Coordinates of C-alpha atoms in Angstrom, one line a residue:
M147 CA 53.1 -4.3 -59.1
Q148 CA 56.3 -2.8 -57.5
Q149 CA 56.9 -0.9 -60.7
F150 CA 53.4 0.5 -60.6
A151 CA 54.0 1.7 -57.0
L152 CA 57.2 3.3 -58.1
N153 CA 55.4 5.1 -60.9
R154 CA 52.8 6.4 -58.5
V155 CA 55.5 7.9 -56.2
S156 CA 57.4 9.2 -59.2
N157 CA 54.3 11.0 -60.5
L158 CA 53.7 12.5 -57.1
S159 CA 57.3 13.6 -56.6
I160 CA 57.1 16.1 -59.4
L161 CA 54.5 18.1 -57.4
S162 CA 55.3 20.6 -54.7
P163 CA 55.4 19.3 -51.1
E164 CA 52.4 21.5 -50.3
T165 CA 50.4 19.8 -53.1
I166 CA 51.5 16.4 -52.2
I167 CA 50.3 16.5 -48.6
A168 CA 47.0 18.1 -49.7
I169 CA 46.1 15.2 -52.1
N170 CA 43.2 13.1 -50.8
D171 CA 43.2 10.1 -53.1
A172 CA 46.8 9.0 -52.6
S173 CA 48.0 6.6 -50.0
L174 CA 49.8 7.9 -47.0
S175 CA 52.9 5.8 -47.9
D176 CA 53.0 7.2 -51.4
Q177 CA 52.6 10.8 -50.2
L178 CA 55.5 10.4 -47.7
K179 CA 57.8 8.7 -50.2
A180 CA 57.2 11.4 -52.7
L181 CA 58.3 14.2 -50.4
P182 CA 61.9 15.5 -50.8
K183 CA 64.5 14.5 -48.3
V184 CA 62.5 11.3 -47.3
Q185 CA 64.8 8.3 -47.5
L186 CA 62.7 5.4 -46.1
V187 CA 59.1 4.8 -45.1
G188 CA 57.6 1.8 -43.4
P189 CA 55.8 0.8 -40.1
S190 CA 58.3 -1.9 -39.2
I191 CA 61.5 0.2 -39.2
S192 CA 63.0 -0.2 -35.8
T193 CA 66.5 1.1 -36.1
V194 CA 68.4 3.7 -38.2
Y195 CA 72.0 4.9 -38.3
Y196 CA 73.0 8.0 -36.4
L197 CA 74.3 10.9 -38.4
N198 CA 77.7 12.5 -37.9
D199 CA 78.0 16.3 -37.4
D200 CA 78.7 16.7 -41.1
G201 CA 75.6 14.8 -42.1
S202 CA 77.3 11.6 -43.1
Q203 CA 76.1 8.3 -41.8
S204 CA 77.6 7.0 -38.6
R205 CA 78.4 3.4 -37.8
H206 CA 76.3 3.7 -34.6
V207 CA 72.7 2.5 -34.6
L208 CA 69.8 4.4 -33.1
T209 CA 67.1 2.1 -31.7
I210 CA 63.9 4.1 -32.3
E211 CA 61.7 2.7 -29.5
S212 CA 64.3 3.6 -26.8
A213 CA 64.3 7.2 -28.0
L214 CA 60.6 7.7 -27.5
P215 CA 59.3 9.5 -24.4
Q216 CA 56.2 7.3 -24.4
R217 CA 55.5 3.9 -25.7
I218 CA 53.4 3.8 -28.9
E219 CA 51.2 0.7 -28.8
T220 CA 50.4 0.6 -32.5
V221 CA 53.0 2.1 -34.8
M222 CA 51.3 3.3 -38.0
Q223 CA 54.3 4.6 -39.9
V224 CA 58.0 5.5 -39.5
V225 CA 59.6 8.0 -41.8
V226 CA 63.3 8.4 -42.2
T227 CA 64.5 11.7 -43.6
D228 CA 68.0 13.0 -44.1
S229 CA 67.9 14.6 -40.7
H230 CA 65.2 13.0 -38.6
V231 CA 63.2 9.9 -37.8
I232 CA 59.4 10.6 -37.5
V233 CA 57.4 7.9 -35.7
A234 CA 53.6 8.0 -35.7
G235 CA 51.1 5.8 -34.0
T236 CA 48.3 5.4 -31.4
A237 CA 48.0 4.3 -27.8
Y238 CA 44.9 3.4 -25.8
D239 CA 43.5 6.3 -23.7
D240 CA 42.0 4.9 -20.4
S241 CA 41.1 8.4 -19.2
A242 CA 39.1 9.6 -22.2
E243 CA 36.0 11.6 -21.4
N244 CA 32.5 10.5 -22.4
P245 CA 32.0 12.1 -25.9
I246 CA 28.3 12.8 -25.1
T247 CA 28.9 14.8 -22.0
D248 CA 32.1 16.3 -23.2
C249 CA 30.5 19.4 -24.7
D250 CA 27.2 21.2 -25.4
G251 CA 25.4 20.1 -28.5
N252 CA 25.9 16.4 -28.0
G253 CA 22.7 15.8 -26.0
A254 CA 22.6 13.1 -23.4
I255 CA 22.3 9.4 -23.1
Y256 CA 20.4 7.8 -20.2
H257 CA 20.0 4.1 -19.3
R258 CA 17.2 2.4 -17.5
G259 CA 17.2 -0.4 -14.9
R260 CA 20.4 -2.2 -14.1
R261 CA 22.2 -0.4 -16.9
A262 CA 21.8 3.0 -15.2
A263 CA 24.9 4.1 -13.4
S264 CA 23.0 5.7 -10.6
D265 CA 19.5 6.5 -9.2
V266 CA 19.9 9.9 -10.7
E267 CA 20.3 8.4 -14.2
R268 CA 17.3 6.2 -13.7
R269 CA 15.2 9.2 -12.8
D270 CA 16.6 11.1 -15.8
F271 CA 15.6 8.2 -18.0
N272 CA 12.1 8.1 -16.6
K273 CA 11.8 11.9 -17.0
V274 CA 12.5 11.6 -20.7
Y275 CA 9.3 9.6 -21.0
G276 CA 7.2 11.7 -18.7
L277 CA 7.5 9.3 -15.8
D278 CA 8.2 9.9 -12.1
E279 CA 11.1 8.3 -10.2
H280 CA 9.0 5.2 -9.6
G281 CA 8.3 4.8 -13.4
E282 CA 4.7 5.9 -13.1
K283 CA 3.0 8.6 -15.1
D284 CA 4.2 11.9 -13.8
V285 CA 0.9 13.8 -13.6
G286 CA 2.7 16.6 -11.8
L287 CA 4.5 17.8 -14.9
S288 CA 3.6 21.4 -15.8
V289 CA 2.5 20.3 -19.3
V290 CA 0.2 17.6 -17.8
V291 CA -1.3 20.0 -15.3
A292 CA -2.0 22.5 -18.0
E293 CA -3.6 19.8 -20.2
W294 CA -5.6 18.6 -17.2
I295 CA -6.8 22.2 -16.5
R296 CA -7.8 22.6 -20.1
G297 CA -9.7 19.2 -20.1
A298 CA -11.4 20.0 -16.7
S299 CA -12.5 23.5 -17.9
D300 CA -13.9 22.0 -21.1
A301 CA -15.8 19.3 -19.2
I302 CA -17.3 21.8 -16.6
R303 CA -18.1 24.4 -19.3
A304 CA -20.0 21.6 -21.2
K305 CA -22.1 20.9 -18.2
R306 CA -24.2 24.1 -18.2
N307 CA -26.2 23.2 -15.1
L308 CA -23.1 22.3 -13.2
I309 CA -21.2 25.5 -14.0
S310 CA -24.2 27.7 -13.4
A311 CA -24.9 26.1 -10.0
L312 CA -21.2 26.5 -9.0
C313 CA -21.4 30.1 -10.2
N314 CA -24.4 30.8 -8.0
V315 CA -22.8 29.3 -4.9
L316 CA -19.6 31.2 -5.5
R317 CA -21.6 34.4 -5.9
K318 CA -23.2 34.0 -2.5
K319 CA -19.8 33.7 -1.0
K320 CA -18.0 36.5 -2.9
G321 CA -20.8 38.8 -3.9
R322 CA -20.1 38.4 -7.6
A323 CA -19.0 35.5 -9.9
T324 CA -18.9 34.5 -13.5
W325 CA -18.2 31.3 -15.3
N326 CA -14.6 32.4 -15.7
S327 CA -14.5 32.9 -11.9
V328 CA -15.5 29.2 -11.4
L329 CA -12.9 28.0 -14.0
L330 CA -10.2 30.1 -12.3
E331 CA -11.1 28.4 -9.0
V332 CA -10.9 25.0 -10.7
A333 CA -7.4 25.8 -12.2
N334 CA -6.2 27.0 -8.8
A335 CA -7.4 23.9 -7.1
I336 CA -5.7 21.6 -9.6
N337 CA -2.4 23.6 -9.3
R338 CA -2.5 23.6 -5.5
G339 CA -3.9 20.3 -4.8
G340 CA -2.8 18.0 -7.6
P341 CA -4.6 14.7 -8.3
D342 CA -5.0 13.8 -4.6
F343 CA -6.4 17.1 -3.2
A344 CA -7.8 19.1 -6.1
L345 CA -11.4 18.3 -5.2
S346 CA -10.8 19.2 -1.5
K347 CA -9.2 22.5 -2.5
L348 CA -12.1 23.4 -4.8
C349 CA -14.7 22.3 -2.2
Y350 CA -13.1 24.6 0.3
E351 CA -13.1 27.6 -2.0
I352 CA -16.6 27.2 -3.2
F353 CA -18.5 25.3 -0.4
E354 CA -16.2 26.4 2.5
E355 CA -15.7 22.7 3.4
S356 CA -12.4 20.9 2.5
V357 CA -13.8 17.4 3.1
P358 CA -15.9 16.6 0.0
H359 CA -18.4 14.2 1.7
K360 CA -19.0 16.7 4.5
V361 CA -20.2 19.4 2.0
H362 CA -23.8 20.2 2.6
A363 CA -26.2 17.6 1.3
R364 CA -27.9 20.1 -1.1
Y365 CA -24.6 20.4 -2.9
Q366 CA -23.5 16.8 -2.9
H367 CA -24.7 16.2 -6.4
L368 CA -22.3 19.0 -7.6
V369 CA -19.4 17.4 -5.7
E370 CA -20.2 14.1 -7.3
E371 CA -20.0 15.6 -10.8
L372 CA -16.7 17.3 -9.9
E373 CA -15.2 14.2 -8.4
Q374 CA -14.5 12.5 -11.7
I375 CA -13.3 15.7 -13.4
L376 CA -10.8 16.3 -10.6
S377 CA -9.7 12.7 -10.0
V378 CA -6.4 10.9 -10.5
D379 CA -7.9 9.2 -13.5
A380 CA -8.6 12.5 -15.1
A381 CA -5.0 13.6 -14.5
E382 CA -3.8 10.4 -16.1
E383 CA -6.1 10.9 -19.0
A384 CA -4.5 14.3 -19.6
W385 CA -1.1 12.5 -19.5
N386 CA -2.3 9.9 -22.0
R387 CA -3.5 12.6 -24.4
L388 CA 0.0 14.3 -24.3
A389 CA 1.8 11.0 -24.6
M390 CA -0.2 10.1 -27.8
K391 CA 1.3 13.3 -29.3
G392 CA 4.8 12.7 -27.8
E393 CA 4.5 15.7 -25.5
A394 CA 4.4 14.0 -22.1
G395 CA 8.2 13.8 -22.0
E396 CA 11.0 14.7 -24.4
K397 CA 9.3 15.0 -27.8
Y398 CA 12.5 14.3 -29.8
A399 CA 14.0 11.6 -27.7
V400 CA 15.6 8.7 -29.6
P401 CA 15.0 5.3 -28.0
L402 CA 17.9 2.8 -28.2
D403 CA 18.2 -1.0 -27.9
I404 CA 21.3 -2.3 -26.4
Y405 CA 22.9 -5.5 -27.7
E406 CA 25.5 -7.2 -25.6
H407 CA 27.7 -10.0 -26.9
G408 CA 31.2 -9.4 -25.7
L409 CA 30.9 -5.8 -26.7
L410 CA 28.0 -3.4 -26.4
A411 CA 26.1 -2.2 -29.5
Y412 CA 23.6 0.7 -29.4
R413 CA 21.0 0.7 -32.2
L414 CA 17.9 2.7 -32.9
A415 CA 15.1 0.9 -31.1
G416 CA 13.6 -1.9 -33.2
T417 CA 16.2 -1.7 -36.0
G418 CA 18.8 -4.3 -35.1
V419 CA 18.9 -8.1 -34.8
R420 CA 16.9 -9.0 -31.7
D421 CA 17.9 -11.7 -29.3
Q422 CA 16.0 -12.2 -26.0
F423 CA 19.2 -13.1 -24.1
D424 CA 21.5 -10.4 -25.5
T425 CA 19.1 -7.5 -26.1
T426 CA 17.8 -4.8 -23.7
S427 CA 14.9 -3.3 -25.6
N428 CA 14.7 0.4 -25.0
G429 CA 17.6 0.1 -22.7
A430 CA 18.8 3.6 -23.3
V431 CA 17.6 6.9 -24.8
W432 CA 19.4 9.8 -26.5
V433 CA 18.0 13.2 -25.8
P434 CA 19.0 16.4 -27.6
D435 CA 20.0 19.4 -25.4
A436 CA 19.1 23.0 -26.3
E437 CA 22.2 23.5 -28.6
A438 CA 21.6 20.2 -30.3
M439 CA 18.0 21.1 -31.0
S440 CA 19.1 24.4 -32.4
N441 CA 21.5 22.7 -34.7
I442 CA 18.8 20.2 -35.7
M443 CA 16.3 22.8 -36.5
A444 CA 18.8 24.8 -38.5
S445 CA 19.6 21.7 -40.5
A446 CA 15.9 21.0 -41.2
R447 CA 15.3 24.6 -42.3
F448 CA 18.2 24.5 -44.6
K449 CA 17.0 21.3 -46.2
F450 CA 13.2 21.9 -46.2
G451 CA 12.8 25.7 -46.0
D452 CA 10.1 27.2 -43.8
S453 CA 7.6 24.4 -44.5
I454 CA 9.1 22.0 -42.0
T455 CA 6.9 19.0 -41.0
E456 CA 7.2 17.1 -37.8
E457 CA 8.3 14.1 -39.9
A458 CA 11.2 16.2 -41.4
I459 CA 12.3 17.3 -37.9
G460 CA 12.2 13.7 -36.7
E461 CA 14.4 12.6 -39.6
A462 CA 16.8 15.5 -38.8
V463 CA 17.0 14.4 -35.2
I464 CA 17.9 10.8 -36.2
A465 CA 20.5 12.0 -38.6
Y466 CA 22.0 14.2 -35.9
A467 CA 22.0 11.5 -33.2
K468 CA 23.5 8.6 -35.2
P469 CA 27.1 9.7 -35.3
L470 CA 27.0 10.8 -31.6
I471 CA 25.6 7.4 -30.7
E472 CA 28.3 5.7 -32.7
D473 CA 31.0 7.7 -30.9
Y474 CA 29.4 6.7 -27.5
E475 CA 29.4 3.1 -28.5
S476 CA 33.1 3.3 -29.3
F477 CA 33.7 5.0 -26.0
V478 CA 32.0 2.4 -23.8
N479 CA 33.8 -0.4 -25.7
G480 CA 37.2 1.2 -24.9
N481 CA 37.9 2.5 -28.4
S482 CA 39.5 5.7 -27.1
Y483 CA 43.0 6.6 -28.2
G484 CA 45.8 9.0 -28.1
V485 CA 47.7 10.0 -31.3
L486 CA 51.5 10.2 -30.8
V487 CA 53.9 11.6 -33.4
Y488 CA 57.6 12.2 -32.5
A489 CA 60.5 13.6 -34.5
I490 CA 63.9 12.3 -33.4
D491 CA 67.1 14.1 -34.4
R492 CA 69.4 11.5 -36.1
R493 CA 72.5 13.4 -34.8
T494 CA 71.6 13.4 -31.1
G495 CA 68.9 10.7 -30.8
E496 CA 66.8 13.3 -29.0
V497 CA 63.1 14.0 -29.7
T498 CA 63.1 17.6 -31.0
Q499 CA 59.4 17.9 -31.9
Q500 CA 56.3 16.0 -30.7
E501 CA 52.6 16.1 -31.3
E502 CA 50.2 14.3 -28.9
Q503 CA 46.4 14.4 -29.0
W504 CA 44.4 12.4 -26.5
G505 CA 40.7 11.6 -26.0
L506 CA 40.0 10.5 -29.6
I507 CA 37.0 8.3 -30.0
G508 CA 37.0 5.5 -32.6
T509 CA 39.8 3.7 -34.4
E510 CA 39.1 5.3 -37.8
N511 CA 39.0 8.8 -36.3
A512 CA 42.3 8.3 -34.5
E513 CA 44.0 6.8 -37.6
E514 CA 42.9 9.7 -39.8
I515 CA 44.2 12.3 -37.3
C516 CA 47.5 10.3 -36.9
Q517 CA 48.1 10.3 -40.6
Q518 CA 47.3 14.0 -41.0
T519 CA 49.6 14.9 -38.1
L520 CA 52.4 12.8 -39.5
L521 CA 52.1 14.4 -42.9
E522 CA 52.1 17.9 -41.5
L523 CA 55.1 17.3 -39.2
T524 CA 57.1 15.6 -41.9
F525 CA 56.3 18.6 -44.2
E526 CA 57.4 21.0 -41.5
L527 CA 60.7 19.2 -41.0
I528 CA 61.7 18.9 -44.7
K529 CA 61.1 22.6 -45.2
S530 CA 63.5 23.5 -42.4
V531 CA 67.0 24.6 -43.3
H532 CA 69.9 22.1 -42.6

């Protein structure tokens, strides 16, 4: 086995340093050992000998940890060259920023109930589903009002006797009126009065009386017909119609279940193992922002061309959201790191070069960046003239 490892390193060492560090299917250890001027590689190396001014080995020992400007919590690799010691590893980053809110294009995650960090977040969660701050159907949303106006106009237009009678009353008041005039008054009443006062507003404009039951008796049958069309129930029916199409709130929102058992896990709603004690069903939701939606649509068009279906867009939304949700899960569980790579001069014991990168989310991500940074810094040092 040892001979096999030596053969791998030997085969790599005949390549140029540029080629060695660019190879993807070799281990980090083999790549480092194959580089010229590298004498020793290993994560557990804690001391090396100083070098004399002429480059010969001194009798004095350099303790690597004491030379570092910052403690590395997890040392991934130590490389000893003929001039330097390069130390690479990771440390926990307690001040890492939320990867979702860190930049545009990542969307947003909102929690409901006790998991929400604030009342603002609770309201934002409700808003995603077309609900008001109390969790009730928000019939004041512009899309709901527009749908209600459309439904009310259709209902009144379908009642020919009703709209004709309203048109006649309005004509007496304004001198001229058409069906469209009546429907415009209906739309204005809904916009100005909402579910609670739409009927009152319309009664005032047509019958010159804002209290419906005080409208002249000969018009009460018209008021009664309008009452249902301009009621809270009618507004909620408009909300329901939009909700059935996913248009009452954020159409492309991704509901999430939260599993808590020591750590937190975020999964697409209904896809994970459910436990009544550890699971908050629909405990959070991911919502694309404008840039995320632009990226999603571009991806869907690239894959499906111009004939994009709603199903295809939905699949593209899920594919886009998954890695972002995974990053967020790592963040809330404390998997945030800094990558630290230091080069120590063996003659002086001083750090001559350093690379630090903080705010990295996820162990695998941090390790990959650490390895790449170590390779690049080692390559840079062995190219320098001694």
